[in-house]
Coordinates of C-alpha atoms in Angstrom, one line a residue:
Chain A
M1 CA 11.7 -17.6 9.7
R2 CA 10.3 -21.3 8.9
Q3 CA 8.8 -22.6 11.8
E4 CA 6.1 -25.0 13.0
Y5 CA 2.4 -23.1 13.7
N6 CA -0.3 -25.2 15.2
N7 CA -3.0 -23.0 14.4
S8 CA -4.7 -20.7 11.0
V9 CA -6.1 -16.6 11.9
I10 CA -8.0 -14.7 9.9
I11 CA -8.5 -11.6 11.7
A12 CA -10.8 -8.2 11.3
L13 CA -9.6 -5.7 12.8
G14 CA -12.7 -2.9 14.0
G15 CA -12.0 0.5 12.8
N16 CA -11.9 1.7 16.3
A17 CA -8.8 -0.3 16.9
I18 CA -7.0 2.2 15.3
S19 CA -8.9 5.5 15.7
P20 CA -11.4 4.7 19.1
K21 CA -13.7 7.7 18.4
G22 CA -14.5 7.7 14.6
E23 CA -12.5 10.4 13.7
A24 CA -8.7 9.4 12.7
G25 CA -7.0 12.0 14.6
T26 CA -3.7 13.2 14.4
I27 CA -1.1 10.6 13.5
Q28 CA 0.7 10.0 16.9
Q29 CA -2.8 9.2 18.0
Q30 CA -3.7 6.7 15.4
F31 CA 0.3 6.0 16.0
A32 CA -0.2 5.6 19.7
H33 CA -4.0 3.3 19.8
T34 CA -2.0 1.3 17.2
R35 CA 0.8 0.5 19.0
R36 CA -1.7 -0.4 21.8
S37 CA -4.0 -2.6 19.5
L38 CA -2.0 -4.6 18.1
K39 CA -0.5 -6.1 21.4
A40 CA -3.9 -8.1 21.0
V41 CA -2.3 -9.5 18.3
M42 CA 0.8 -11.1 20.0
H43 CA -0.8 -13.4 21.6
F44 CA -1.7 -14.9 18.7
V45 CA 1.8 -14.6 17.2
R46 CA 3.0 -16.4 21.2
K47 CA 0.9 -19.6 20.5
K48 CA 2.3 -20.2 17.0
Y49 CA -0.9 -19.0 15.0
K50 CA -0.2 -18.3 11.2
I51 CA -1.3 -14.5 11.0
C52 CA -3.7 -12.8 8.1
I53 CA -5.0 -9.1 9.5
T54 CA -7.8 -7.1 7.6
H55 CA -8.4 -4.3 8.7
G56 CA -11.3 -1.1 9.0
N57 CA -10.6 2.8 7.0
G58 CA -13.9 4.6 8.4
P59 CA -12.4 8.0 9.5
Q60 CA -8.8 7.6 7.6
V61 CA -11.2 7.3 4.2
G62 CA -12.9 10.4 5.1
D63 CA -10.0 12.5 6.4
E64 CA -9.1 11.7 2.0
L65 CA -12.5 12.7 0.6
L66 CA -12.3 16.2 2.9
R67 CA -8.7 16.7 1.4
N68 CA -9.3 15.8 -1.5
E69 CA -12.2 17.6 -1.6
L70 CA -10.4 21.0 0.1
A71 CA -7.9 21.0 -2.5
A72 CA -9.6 20.4 -5.8
D73 CA -9.5 23.6 -7.3
Q74 CA -5.7 23.3 -7.1
I75 CA -4.9 19.8 -7.3
P76 CA -7.2 17.3 -9.2
P77 CA -8.7 15.2 -6.5
L78 CA -8.7 11.3 -6.8
P79 CA -11.5 8.6 -6.8
L80 CA -12.5 6.8 -4.2
G81 CA -11.2 3.6 -5.7
V82 CA -7.8 6.0 -4.8
L83 CA -8.1 6.7 -1.6
V84 CA -8.6 3.7 -0.3
A85 CA -5.7 2.5 -1.8
N86 CA -3.8 5.8 -0.2
T87 CA -5.5 4.2 3.2
Q88 CA -4.1 0.8 2.3
G89 CA -0.5 2.3 2.3
A90 CA -0.5 4.4 5.3
I91 CA -2.7 2.6 7.8
G92 CA -0.8 -0.7 6.4
Y93 CA 2.5 0.9 7.2
M94 CA 1.7 1.8 10.5
I95 CA 0.1 -1.9 11.5
Q96 CA 3.0 -2.7 9.9
Q97 CA 5.8 -0.8 12.2
S98 CA 3.9 -1.6 14.9
L99 CA 4.0 -5.2 14.9
Q100 CA 7.3 -5.0 13.9
N101 CA 8.4 -3.9 17.0
A102 CA 6.3 -5.7 18.8
L103 CA 8.1 -8.6 17.5
Y104 CA 11.3 -7.7 17.6
A105 CA 10.7 -7.0 22.1
E106 CA 9.5 -10.9 21.8
A107 CA 12.5 -11.7 19.6
S108 CA 10.8 -12.6 16.8
E109 CA 11.9 -13.0 13.3
R110 CA 8.2 -13.4 11.6
E111 CA 8.0 -10.4 9.3
V112 CA 5.3 -8.4 8.2
V113 CA 3.7 -7.2 5.6
T114 CA 1.0 -5.4 3.8
F115 CA -0.5 -6.2 0.6
I116 CA -2.4 -3.4 -1.5
S117 CA -6.1 -5.2 -3.2
Q118 CA -8.5 -4.7 -5.0
M119 CA -11.9 -7.0 -4.3
K120 CA -14.1 -8.4 -7.6
V121 CA -17.1 -7.3 -7.5
D122 CA -20.5 -7.4 -10.1
R123 CA -20.8 -4.3 -12.4
N124 CA -24.4 -6.1 -12.4
D125 CA -24.7 -5.6 -9.0
P126 CA -28.0 -4.3 -7.9
A127 CA -26.2 -1.8 -4.7
I128 CA -24.0 -0.3 -7.6
Q129 CA -27.1 1.2 -8.5
N130 CA -28.7 2.0 -5.1
P131 CA -26.0 3.3 -2.7
T132 CA -26.8 3.4 0.8
K133 CA -23.1 3.5 2.6
F134 CA -22.2 6.5 4.5
V135 CA -19.3 8.8 3.7
G136 CA -17.1 11.5 3.8
R137 CA -18.1 14.9 5.7
R138 CA -21.4 15.7 6.5
Y139 CA -23.3 18.9 5.1
T140 CA -26.6 21.0 5.0
A141 CA -29.1 21.1 3.1
E142 CA -28.4 24.1 0.7
Q143 CA -25.1 22.3 1.0
A144 CA -25.3 19.1 -0.1
R145 CA -27.8 19.9 -3.6
K146 CA -24.8 22.0 -5.2
L147 CA -22.3 19.3 -4.5
S148 CA -25.4 16.5 -6.3
L149 CA -25.1 18.4 -8.8
E150 CA -21.4 20.0 -8.9
Q151 CA -20.2 16.9 -8.5
G152 CA -23.2 14.5 -9.3
W153 CA -22.1 12.5 -5.9
N154 CA -25.5 11.3 -4.7
I155 CA -26.2 11.9 -0.7
K156 CA -28.9 11.3 1.6
E157 CA -30.1 13.2 5.3
Q158 CA -28.4 10.6 8.2
D159 CA -29.6 12.8 10.7
P160 CA -32.3 15.4 10.6
G161 CA -30.5 18.4 8.6
E162 CA -27.1 16.3 8.3
W163 CA -25.9 15.8 4.6
R164 CA -23.5 12.8 4.0
R165 CA -22.5 11.9 0.0
V166 CA -23.7 7.6 -0.6
V167 CA -22.2 5.0 -2.1
P168 CA -22.5 1.9 -2.7
S169 CA -21.3 -1.0 -1.1
P170 CA -21.6 -3.6 -3.3
E171 CA -20.9 -7.9 -2.5
P172 CA -17.2 -8.8 -3.2
L173 CA -16.7 -12.0 -4.8
Y174 CA -13.1 -13.0 -4.1
I175 CA -9.8 -11.7 -3.2
F176 CA -7.7 -10.8 -5.9
N177 CA -3.7 -12.6 -5.5
G178 CA -5.2 -14.6 -2.8
K179 CA -2.0 -17.0 -4.3
S180 CA 0.4 -14.7 -3.4
I181 CA -1.2 -13.7 0.1
K182 CA -1.5 -18.0 0.5
H183 CA 1.9 -18.7 -0.2
L184 CA 3.6 -15.9 1.9
Y185 CA 1.0 -16.5 5.0
D186 CA 1.5 -20.5 5.2
F187 CA 5.3 -18.8 5.1
G188 CA 4.7 -17.6 8.6
T189 CA 4.6 -13.7 7.1
I190 CA 1.9 -12.1 9.6
M191 CA 0.0 -10.5 6.1
I192 CA -2.0 -7.6 6.1
A193 CA -4.1 -7.9 3.5
G194 CA -8.2 -6.0 2.8
G195 CA -7.7 -3.3 4.4
G196 CA -10.8 -1.4 4.3
G197 CA -12.1 -4.3 2.9
G198 CA -10.4 -3.4 -0.7
I199 CA -10.8 -1.5 -4.0
P200 CA -13.3 -3.0 -5.1
A201 CA -12.6 -3.4 -8.9
Y202 CA -15.2 -5.1 -11.9
N203 CA -14.4 -6.5 -15.5
E204 CA -15.9 -5.2 -18.0
P205 CA -17.5 -7.0 -20.9
D206 CA -13.8 -7.2 -22.6
G207 CA -13.0 -8.6 -19.4
R208 CA -11.0 -5.2 -18.7
L209 CA -10.6 -4.2 -14.8
E210 CA -12.2 -1.3 -13.6
G211 CA -12.2 0.1 -10.5
L212 CA -15.6 1.3 -8.5
D213 CA -15.8 4.2 -6.5
G214 CA -17.6 2.5 -3.2
V215 CA -16.7 0.3 -0.7
I216 CA -16.4 -2.8 1.0
D217 CA -17.3 -4.6 4.0
K218 CA -15.0 -5.4 5.9
D219 CA -15.0 -8.3 7.4
K220 CA -17.2 -10.2 4.5
T221 CA -13.5 -9.5 2.9
A222 CA -12.3 -11.5 5.4
A223 CA -14.4 -13.7 5.6
L224 CA -13.2 -13.9 2.2
L225 CA -10.3 -14.3 2.1
G226 CA -10.4 -16.7 5.8
R227 CA -11.4 -19.2 2.6
I228 CA -8.7 -18.9 0.2
I229 CA -5.8 -18.7 3.4
R230 CA -8.1 -21.9 5.0
A231 CA -7.8 -20.4 8.1
R232 CA -8.7 -22.0 10.6
E233 CA -10.6 -19.4 12.9
M234 CA -11.8 -15.9 12.1
F235 CA -11.4 -13.5 15.7
I236 CA -13.2 -10.5 15.1
I237 CA -12.7 -7.5 17.0
T238 CA -14.5 -5.0 17.5
D239 CA -16.0 -2.6 20.5
V240 CA -17.9 -5.1 22.4
D241 CA -16.8 -8.2 24.4
N242 CA -19.4 -10.5 23.2
I243 CA -22.3 -10.3 21.3
F244 CA -25.7 -10.4 23.1
T245 CA -29.2 -11.7 22.4
N246 CA -32.1 -9.6 22.5
Y247 CA -28.7 -6.5 21.9
G248 CA -30.0 -2.7 23.6
K249 CA -32.9 -3.9 25.5
P250 CA -33.0 -4.7 29.3
E251 CA -33.6 -9.1 28.3
A252 CA -30.1 -8.6 26.8
R253 CA -28.1 -12.1 26.7
P254 CA -24.5 -12.2 26.1
I255 CA -23.8 -14.8 23.8
R256 CA -20.7 -17.2 24.4
T257 CA -21.1 -20.1 22.7
A258 CA -23.6 -20.9 19.5
T259 CA -23.6 -23.2 17.5
A260 CA -24.0 -21.3 13.9
S261 CA -28.2 -22.5 12.7
Q262 CA -28.7 -21.1 16.5
I263 CA -26.8 -18.1 15.7
K264 CA -28.7 -18.0 12.1
A265 CA -32.2 -18.4 14.4
Y266 CA -31.1 -15.9 16.3
L267 CA -30.0 -13.1 13.1
D268 CA -33.6 -13.6 11.8
E269 CA -35.0 -13.6 15.0
G270 CA -33.7 -9.4 14.5
H271 CA -31.4 -9.6 17.5
F272 CA -28.8 -8.6 15.6
Q273 CA -28.3 -4.7 14.7
S274 CA -28.9 -4.8 11.5
G275 CA -26.3 -2.0 10.3
T276 CA -22.9 -2.8 12.6
M277 CA -23.1 -6.7 14.5
A278 CA -25.2 -8.3 11.5
P279 CA -23.3 -8.1 8.8
K280 CA -20.1 -9.5 10.9
I281 CA -22.6 -12.9 12.0
R282 CA -23.0 -12.8 8.2
A283 CA -19.8 -12.3 7.5
A284 CA -18.7 -15.4 10.2
L285 CA -21.3 -17.8 9.0
Y286 CA -19.7 -17.3 5.2
F287 CA -16.6 -18.0 7.4
L288 CA -17.9 -20.6 8.8
R289 CA -19.7 -22.7 5.3
H290 CA -16.0 -22.9 3.4
H291 CA -14.0 -24.3 6.4
G292 CA -14.1 -22.2 9.1
E293 CA -13.9 -23.9 12.5
K294 CA -14.4 -21.0 14.5
V295 CA -14.8 -17.4 15.3
V296 CA -14.5 -15.7 18.1
I297 CA -16.8 -12.2 18.4
T298 CA -14.6 -9.9 21.2
S299 CA -13.1 -6.6 21.6
I300 CA -9.1 -6.3 21.4
A301 CA -9.2 -6.2 25.6
R302 CA -10.3 -9.4 26.1
V303 CA -8.5 -10.9 22.5
E304 CA -6.6 -12.8 25.1
E305 CA -9.1 -14.7 27.4
A306 CA -11.0 -15.5 24.4
L307 CA -8.3 -17.2 23.3
A308 CA -7.6 -20.0 26.9
G309 CA -11.4 -20.1 25.7
E310 CA -12.9 -17.9 28.5
A311 CA -14.4 -14.7 26.7
G312 CA -15.6 -14.2 23.7
S313 CA -18.4 -15.3 21.2
V314 CA -17.5 -18.4 19.8
L315 CA -18.8 -19.5 16.8
I316 CA -18.7 -23.0 16.0
N317 CA -20.4 -25.4 12.8
D318 CA -23.8 -27.3 14.5
Chain B
M1 CA 1.2 -20.4 -11.5
R2 CA 4.6 -22.5 -11.2
Q3 CA 6.8 -22.2 -14.6
E4 CA 10.1 -22.2 -15.1
Y5 CA 11.6 -18.6 -15.0
N6 CA 14.3 -17.9 -17.2
N7 CA 16.4 -15.1 -16.3
S8 CA 14.9 -12.5 -13.3
V9 CA 15.1 -8.8 -12.8
I10 CA 15.0 -6.2 -11.1
I11 CA 13.1 -3.2 -12.9
A12 CA 13.4 1.0 -11.8
L13 CA 10.5 2.3 -13.3
G14 CA 10.9 6.3 -13.3
G15 CA 9.1 9.0 -12.2
N16 CA 7.9 10.0 -16.3
A17 CA 6.3 6.4 -16.7
I18 CA 3.8 7.4 -14.6
S19 CA 3.2 11.8 -15.0
P20 CA 4.8 13.0 -17.9
K21 CA 5.5 16.5 -17.4
G22 CA 6.3 15.9 -13.6
E23 CA 2.8 16.8 -12.5
A24 CA 1.1 14.6 -11.3
G25 CA -2.0 15.2 -13.8
T26 CA -5.7 14.0 -13.5
I27 CA -6.1 9.9 -12.2
Q28 CA -7.5 9.2 -15.9
Q29 CA -4.0 10.9 -16.9
Q30 CA -2.5 8.5 -14.5
F31 CA -4.0 5.4 -16.2
A32 CA -4.0 6.2 -19.2
H33 CA 0.0 6.8 -19.1
T34 CA 0.9 4.1 -16.8
R35 CA -0.8 1.5 -19.5
R36 CA 1.2 2.7 -22.3
S37 CA 4.4 2.1 -19.9
L38 CA 3.4 -1.2 -18.7
K39 CA 3.4 -2.3 -21.9
A40 CA 7.2 -2.2 -21.9
V41 CA 6.9 -5.2 -18.2
M42 CA 5.2 -7.0 -20.7
H43 CA 8.3 -7.9 -23.2
F44 CA 9.6 -9.1 -19.7
V45 CA 6.8 -11.2 -19.0
R46 CA 7.1 -12.8 -23.0
K47 CA 10.8 -13.7 -21.8
K48 CA 8.8 -15.5 -18.8
Y49 CA 11.6 -13.3 -16.3
K50 CA 11.0 -13.4 -12.6
I51 CA 10.2 -9.5 -12.1
C52 CA 10.4 -6.6 -9.2
I53 CA 9.3 -3.2 -9.4
T54 CA 10.5 0.4 -7.9
H55 CA 8.9 3.4 -8.8
G56 CA 9.0 7.1 -8.8
N57 CA 6.1 9.8 -6.7
G58 CA 7.6 13.1 -6.8
P59 CA 4.6 14.5 -8.5
Q60 CA 2.3 12.0 -6.0
V61 CA 4.2 13.0 -3.2
G62 CA 3.7 17.0 -4.2
D63 CA 0.1 16.9 -4.5
E64 CA -0.4 14.8 -1.5
L65 CA 1.7 17.5 0.4
L66 CA 0.3 20.4 -1.1
R67 CA -3.6 18.7 -0.5
N68 CA -1.8 18.1 3.3
E69 CA -1.3 21.4 3.5
L70 CA -4.8 23.1 2.5
A71 CA -6.4 21.2 4.9
A72 CA -4.3 21.6 8.0
D73 CA -7.2 23.8 9.3
Q74 CA -9.9 21.3 9.2
I75 CA -7.6 17.9 9.2
P76 CA -4.5 17.7 10.9
P77 CA -1.3 16.7 7.8
L78 CA -0.4 13.8 7.7
P79 CA 4.1 13.2 7.7
L80 CA 5.9 12.5 5.0
G81 CA 6.6 9.3 6.2
V82 CA 3.1 8.9 6.1
L83 CA 2.1 10.3 2.7
V84 CA 5.0 8.3 1.0
A85 CA 2.6 5.1 1.9
N86 CA -0.4 6.4 0.5
T87 CA 1.3 7.2 -2.7
Q88 CA 3.3 3.4 -2.4
G89 CA -0.8 1.8 -2.2
A90 CA -2.1 4.5 -5.1
I91 CA 1.1 4.2 -7.0
G92 CA 0.9 0.1 -6.4
Y93 CA -2.6 0.3 -7.5
M94 CA -2.9 2.0 -10.7
I95 CA 0.3 0.0 -11.6
Q96 CA -0.8 -3.6 -10.3
Q97 CA -4.6 -2.6 -12.0
S98 CA -2.6 -1.9 -15.6
L99 CA 0.0 -5.0 -15.0
Q100 CA -3.6 -7.9 -14.3
N101 CA -4.9 -6.3 -17.1
A102 CA -2.4 -6.9 -19.5
L103 CA -0.9 -10.0 -18.0
Y104 CA -5.6 -10.9 -18.6
A105 CA -5.6 -9.8 -22.4
E106 CA -2.4 -12.9 -23.3
A107 CA -3.8 -14.9 -20.9
S108 CA -1.2 -15.1 -18.6
E109 CA -1.6 -16.5 -14.8
R110 CA 0.8 -14.3 -13.0
E111 CA 0.1 -12.4 -9.7
V112 CA 1.0 -8.9 -9.1
V113 CA 0.8 -7.8 -6.1
T114 CA 2.3 -4.2 -4.8
F115 CA 3.9 -4.3 -1.0
I116 CA 4.3 -1.1 1.7
S117 CA 8.0 -1.0 2.3
Q118 CA 10.0 0.6 4.6
M119 CA 13.3 1.1 4.4
K120 CA 15.9 1.4 7.2
V121 CA 18.3 4.5 7.7
D122 CA 20.8 5.2 10.2
R123 CA 19.3 7.6 12.2
N124 CA 23.3 9.2 12.2
D125 CA 23.8 9.7 9.5
P126 CA 24.9 13.4 8.0
A127 CA 22.0 13.5 5.2
I128 CA 19.4 13.7 7.7
Q129 CA 20.9 16.9 9.8
N130 CA 22.0 18.3 5.8
P131 CA 18.7 18.2 4.4
T132 CA 19.2 18.9 0.2
K133 CA 15.3 16.8 -1.0
F134 CA 12.9 20.0 -2.9
V135 CA 10.2 18.1 -2.6
G136 CA 6.2 19.7 -2.7
R137 CA 4.3 23.6 -3.8
R138 CA 7.3 26.1 -4.7
Y139 CA 7.4 29.9 -3.0
T140 CA 7.9 33.1 -2.8
A141 CA 10.5 34.0 -0.5
E142 CA 8.2 35.9 2.0
Q143 CA 5.8 32.6 2.0
A144 CA 8.8 30.4 3.1
R145 CA 9.9 32.3 5.9
K146 CA 6.3 31.8 7.1
L147 CA 6.0 28.3 7.0
S148 CA 10.2 27.4 8.1
L149 CA 8.6 29.2 11.7
E150 CA 4.9 28.1 11.8
Q151 CA 6.4 24.5 10.4
G152 CA 10.0 23.9 11.5
W153 CA 10.5 23.0 8.1
N154 CA 13.6 23.7 5.9
I155 CA 13.0 26.2 2.7
K156 CA 15.9 26.7 0.0
E157 CA 15.5 28.6 -2.8
Q158 CA 15.8 25.7 -5.8
D159 CA 15.7 28.6 -8.8
P160 CA 15.7 32.9 -8.6
G161 CA 12.4 33.7 -6.5
E162 CA 11.6 29.7 -5.9
W163 CA 11.4 28.5 -2.5
R164 CA 11.2 24.6 -2.2
R165 CA 10.9 22.2 1.1
V166 CA 13.7 20.3 1.6
V167 CA 13.8 17.1 3.2
P168 CA 16.8 14.7 4.3
S169 CA 17.8 12.4 1.7
P170 CA 19.2 9.4 3.4
E171 CA 21.3 6.1 2.1
P172 CA 19.2 3.0 2.4
L173 CA 21.1 0.3 4.5
Y174 CA 18.5 -2.4 3.7
I175 CA 15.1 -2.8 3.3
F176 CA 12.6 -4.7 5.4
N177 CA 10.4 -8.1 4.6
G178 CA 13.2 -9.1 2.3
K179 CA 12.3 -12.5 2.5
S180 CA 8.3 -12.7 1.6
I181 CA 9.9 -10.0 -1.4
K182 CA 12.4 -13.0 -2.9
H183 CA 9.7 -16.0 -1.1
L184 CA 6.8 -14.1 -3.5
Y185 CA 9.8 -13.6 -6.0
D186 CA 10.7 -17.1 -6.5
F187 CA 7.4 -18.3 -6.7
G188 CA 6.1 -16.1 -10.7
T189 CA 4.1 -12.9 -8.4
I190 CA 6.0 -9.8 -10.4
M191 CA 6.4 -8.0 -7.0
I192 CA 5.8 -4.0 -6.0
A193 CA 8.0 -2.4 -4.0
G194 CA 10.1 0.0 -2.1
G195 CA 7.9 2.5 -4.4
G196 CA 9.3 6.0 -4.4
G197 CA 12.5 5.0 -2.7
G198 CA 10.3 3.7 0.6
I199 CA 9.4 5.1 3.0
P200 CA 12.8 5.5 5.5
A201 CA 12.5 4.2 9.1
Y202 CA 15.8 3.8 12.0
N203 CA 16.2 2.3 14.6
E204 CA 16.0 4.3 18.1
P205 CA 18.1 3.4 21.0
D206 CA 15.9 0.5 22.4
G207 CA 15.8 -1.0 19.2
R208 CA 11.9 0.6 18.3
L209 CA 11.8 1.7 15.1
E210 CA 11.1 4.8 13.8
G211 CA 9.4 6.8 11.1
L212 CA 11.8 9.4 9.6
D213 CA 9.6 13.0 7.2
G214 CA 12.5 11.4 4.5
V215 CA 13.0 10.7 0.8
I216 CA 15.1 7.6 -0.4
D217 CA 16.7 7.5 -4.2
K218 CA 14.3 5.2 -5.5
D219 CA 17.7 3.8 -7.6
K220 CA 19.2 3.0 -4.9
T221 CA 16.3 1.0 -3.2
A222 CA 15.8 -0.4 -6.8
A223 CA 20.1 -1.6 -6.4
L224 CA 19.3 -2.9 -2.3
L225 CA 16.0 -4.7 -3.6
G226 CA 18.0 -6.1 -6.4
R227 CA 21.2 -7.5 -4.1
I228 CA 18.3 -8.8 -1.6
I229 CA 15.7 -10.9 -4.1
R230 CA 19.4 -11.8 -5.9
A231 CA 18.1 -10.7 -8.9
R232 CA 20.0 -10.9 -13.0
E233 CA 19.3 -7.6 -15.5
M234 CA 18.5 -4.6 -13.3
F235 CA 17.0 -1.9 -16.1
I236 CA 17.1 1.4 -15.0
I237 CA 14.1 3.0 -17.1
T238 CA 14.3 6.7 -17.5
D239 CA 13.6 8.7 -20.2
V240 CA 16.8 9.2 -22.0
D241 CA 16.9 5.9 -24.5
N242 CA 21.0 5.9 -23.3
I243 CA 23.5 7.6 -21.3
F244 CA 26.4 9.6 -22.8
T245 CA 29.7 11.0 -22.1
N246 CA 30.3 14.5 -22.3
Y247 CA 26.7 14.6 -21.7
G248 CA 24.6 18.1 -22.4
K249 CA 28.1 19.5 -24.3
P250 CA 28.4 19.5 -28.6
E251 CA 31.1 16.4 -28.1
A252 CA 28.1 13.4 -26.9
R253 CA 28.2 10.4 -27.1
P254 CA 26.0 7.1 -25.9
I255 CA 27.8 5.0 -24.6
R256 CA 26.4 1.2 -26.4
T257 CA 28.3 -1.3 -23.9
A258 CA 31.0 -0.2 -20.3
T259 CA 32.1 -2.2 -17.7
A260 CA 32.2 -1.6 -14.1
S261 CA 34.9 0.3 -14.0
Q262 CA 34.8 1.9 -17.7
I263 CA 31.7 3.4 -16.2
K264 CA 33.8 4.6 -13.1
A265 CA 36.0 6.6 -14.3
Y266 CA 33.1 8.6 -16.8
L267 CA 31.7 9.5 -12.9
D268 CA 34.8 10.5 -11.4
E269 CA 35.4 12.4 -14.9
G270 CA 32.2 13.9 -14.6
H271 CA 30.8 12.8 -17.7
F272 CA 27.3 12.2 -15.5
Q273 CA 24.7 14.6 -14.3
S274 CA 25.1 14.9 -11.2
G275 CA 21.1 15.4 -9.6
T276 CA 20.6 13.1 -11.9
M277 CA 22.1 10.5 -14.0
A278 CA 25.2 10.3 -11.6
P279 CA 23.3 8.6 -8.7
K280 CA 21.6 6.1 -11.0
I281 CA 25.3 5.7 -12.6
R282 CA 25.9 4.6 -8.7
A283 CA 23.8 2.4 -8.3
A284 CA 23.9 0.7 -11.2
L285 CA 27.8 -0.1 -9.2
Y286 CA 26.3 -1.1 -7.0
F287 CA 24.2 -3.9 -8.1
L288 CA 27.3 -4.9 -10.5
R289 CA 29.3 -5.1 -7.6
H290 CA 26.7 -7.8 -5.6
H291 CA 25.7 -10.9 -7.5
G292 CA 24.2 -8.5 -10.5
E293 CA 25.5 -9.7 -14.0
K294 CA 23.9 -6.3 -15.8
V295 CA 22.0 -3.0 -16.0
V296 CA 21.0 -1.9 -18.9
I297 CA 19.9 2.0 -19.4
T298 CA 16.9 3.2 -21.3
S299 CA 13.9 4.4 -22.3
I300 CA 10.0 2.9 -22.1
A301 CA 10.4 3.5 -25.9
R302 CA 13.7 1.2 -26.1
V303 CA 12.8 -2.0 -23.8
E304 CA 12.2 -4.1 -25.9
E305 CA 14.8 -3.5 -28.2
A306 CA 17.3 -3.5 -25.4
L307 CA 15.7 -7.3 -24.3
A308 CA 17.3 -8.1 -28.1
G309 CA 20.6 -5.8 -27.1
E310 CA 20.3 -3.9 -30.2
A311 CA 19.6 -0.5 -27.6
G312 CA 19.9 0.8 -23.6
S313 CA 23.4 1.4 -23.2
V314 CA 24.8 -2.0 -21.4
L315 CA 26.8 -2.2 -17.6
I316 CA 28.4 -5.4 -17.1
N317 CA 31.2 -6.4 -15.0
D318 CA 35.0 -6.6 -15.8

């Protein structure tokens, strides 16, 4: 497996790379979609990149929450942190097997490994007291009131008449097992780590690590991971081919290349959607501030062209 | 993290190390039990062993099957292979976090990593046509007939009037990602791999890897894994302090030490229970045939004494 690598990348794979419509679907659909998406990852293999992949898990963790809720009268439900671990296992397995098959088809001997990843968070992070991230199914106002009382959940109205559970999404401080991840990344193993953003965990005052019922933004996790393994490039693979100034307005314009300070100015001017693109931009800027040389934001379909410099939005340092 | 290691071990941790009574219980109970069990693993850390851990997942995968069945009218159920991946994630997370806390308490900087592991099996393994391993909940004869028709399951009577699903338990041929596992093991990372025996997968005639709805004996997986990482010792941690000749009979005698050929003779003479201890003995003999120097079979409570040579059954080569 030892060979020379020309470059190094952290890839943040959007949830729609595995589940297109925000619903997990059947396992056959998930596998079929994963296989298609991973063809894009093979472009990095051909160009001899060291590769680490982080992926989303929104639809899958929603399914897990629902299964645990429906079975709660017969089996004690698992907390959210453990369900994130479940989805890291299942999605990692799907990506791993699909990529092994794609590698086999090109006679590559590189191994693909999935790590179960915890992210360190601060137990005093204000986000823990102010949960904002919607997870799981939708409820009526009445169901919501009942569940809030019975389960102690925080439930908020997402769309008129549709209530959902909200959980904290604290800031990740670092990823555990960074030395081991870097050791294998440098060895040439294709790494899958930080899945779903990672399982949040904090230190109790006595130092003991404890899981938190919350979720972490996967793009921020990818940026942290990219820093720790010293990746030169970060690819944020999402459902648009480029990012845009004035997104959603008639005067929207794709951004082809921009420096960190230009992008920071666009961000401050409100060009990017707050719940979707803005966190990716902030993750990109974090990566560029910490050894990162280049961030590319594009779609699965444009990865090959983006690697040739012919598509996607390219962000670089000033 | 780099330091000198004096010895190397593969540990096969019995299911009862996480769930004592064959039932998963609440997550608090599972964590509490895991923490107690992992105190035993710290003895290997103090003696500067390279460490790899394989664990059972019976009660947890049973819970996952039941949740998927109860929610099946609302969410497409996941196949057994994916549920094994789920339990590798969740149990790996529990072991990993508990061990990180134990290491932290002794100021050790060793990392603990969980791999999602597939095991290669032969698609023509006769076990695939002859499923024998009971999984999941118990049904009445009538429920069993209905499920057999609706889901295409194989269902057999385990105890009078109690029917359960049976799945294949094929022979594992090798573990995927062996190079990466060995690379980290030699680095000093404490590895958790092959959980629940691993996810069985076979090659289609075109070479493509495909998951199998089945389970693999975790002790055999541990023996294969011990071979691939070149562990010198294998500890099989189970619910008895020793193995016995004439087990279950009045003339039962504990075995303190035995050579491979003595143990093989006892095995052939039927001294060990076919469903429980005999497969462990076969796994032990496989390990001794392939670079293994010593196998110790004992309970969590006796690990420290066994490491000092004062407890457990010790099997060595002739």
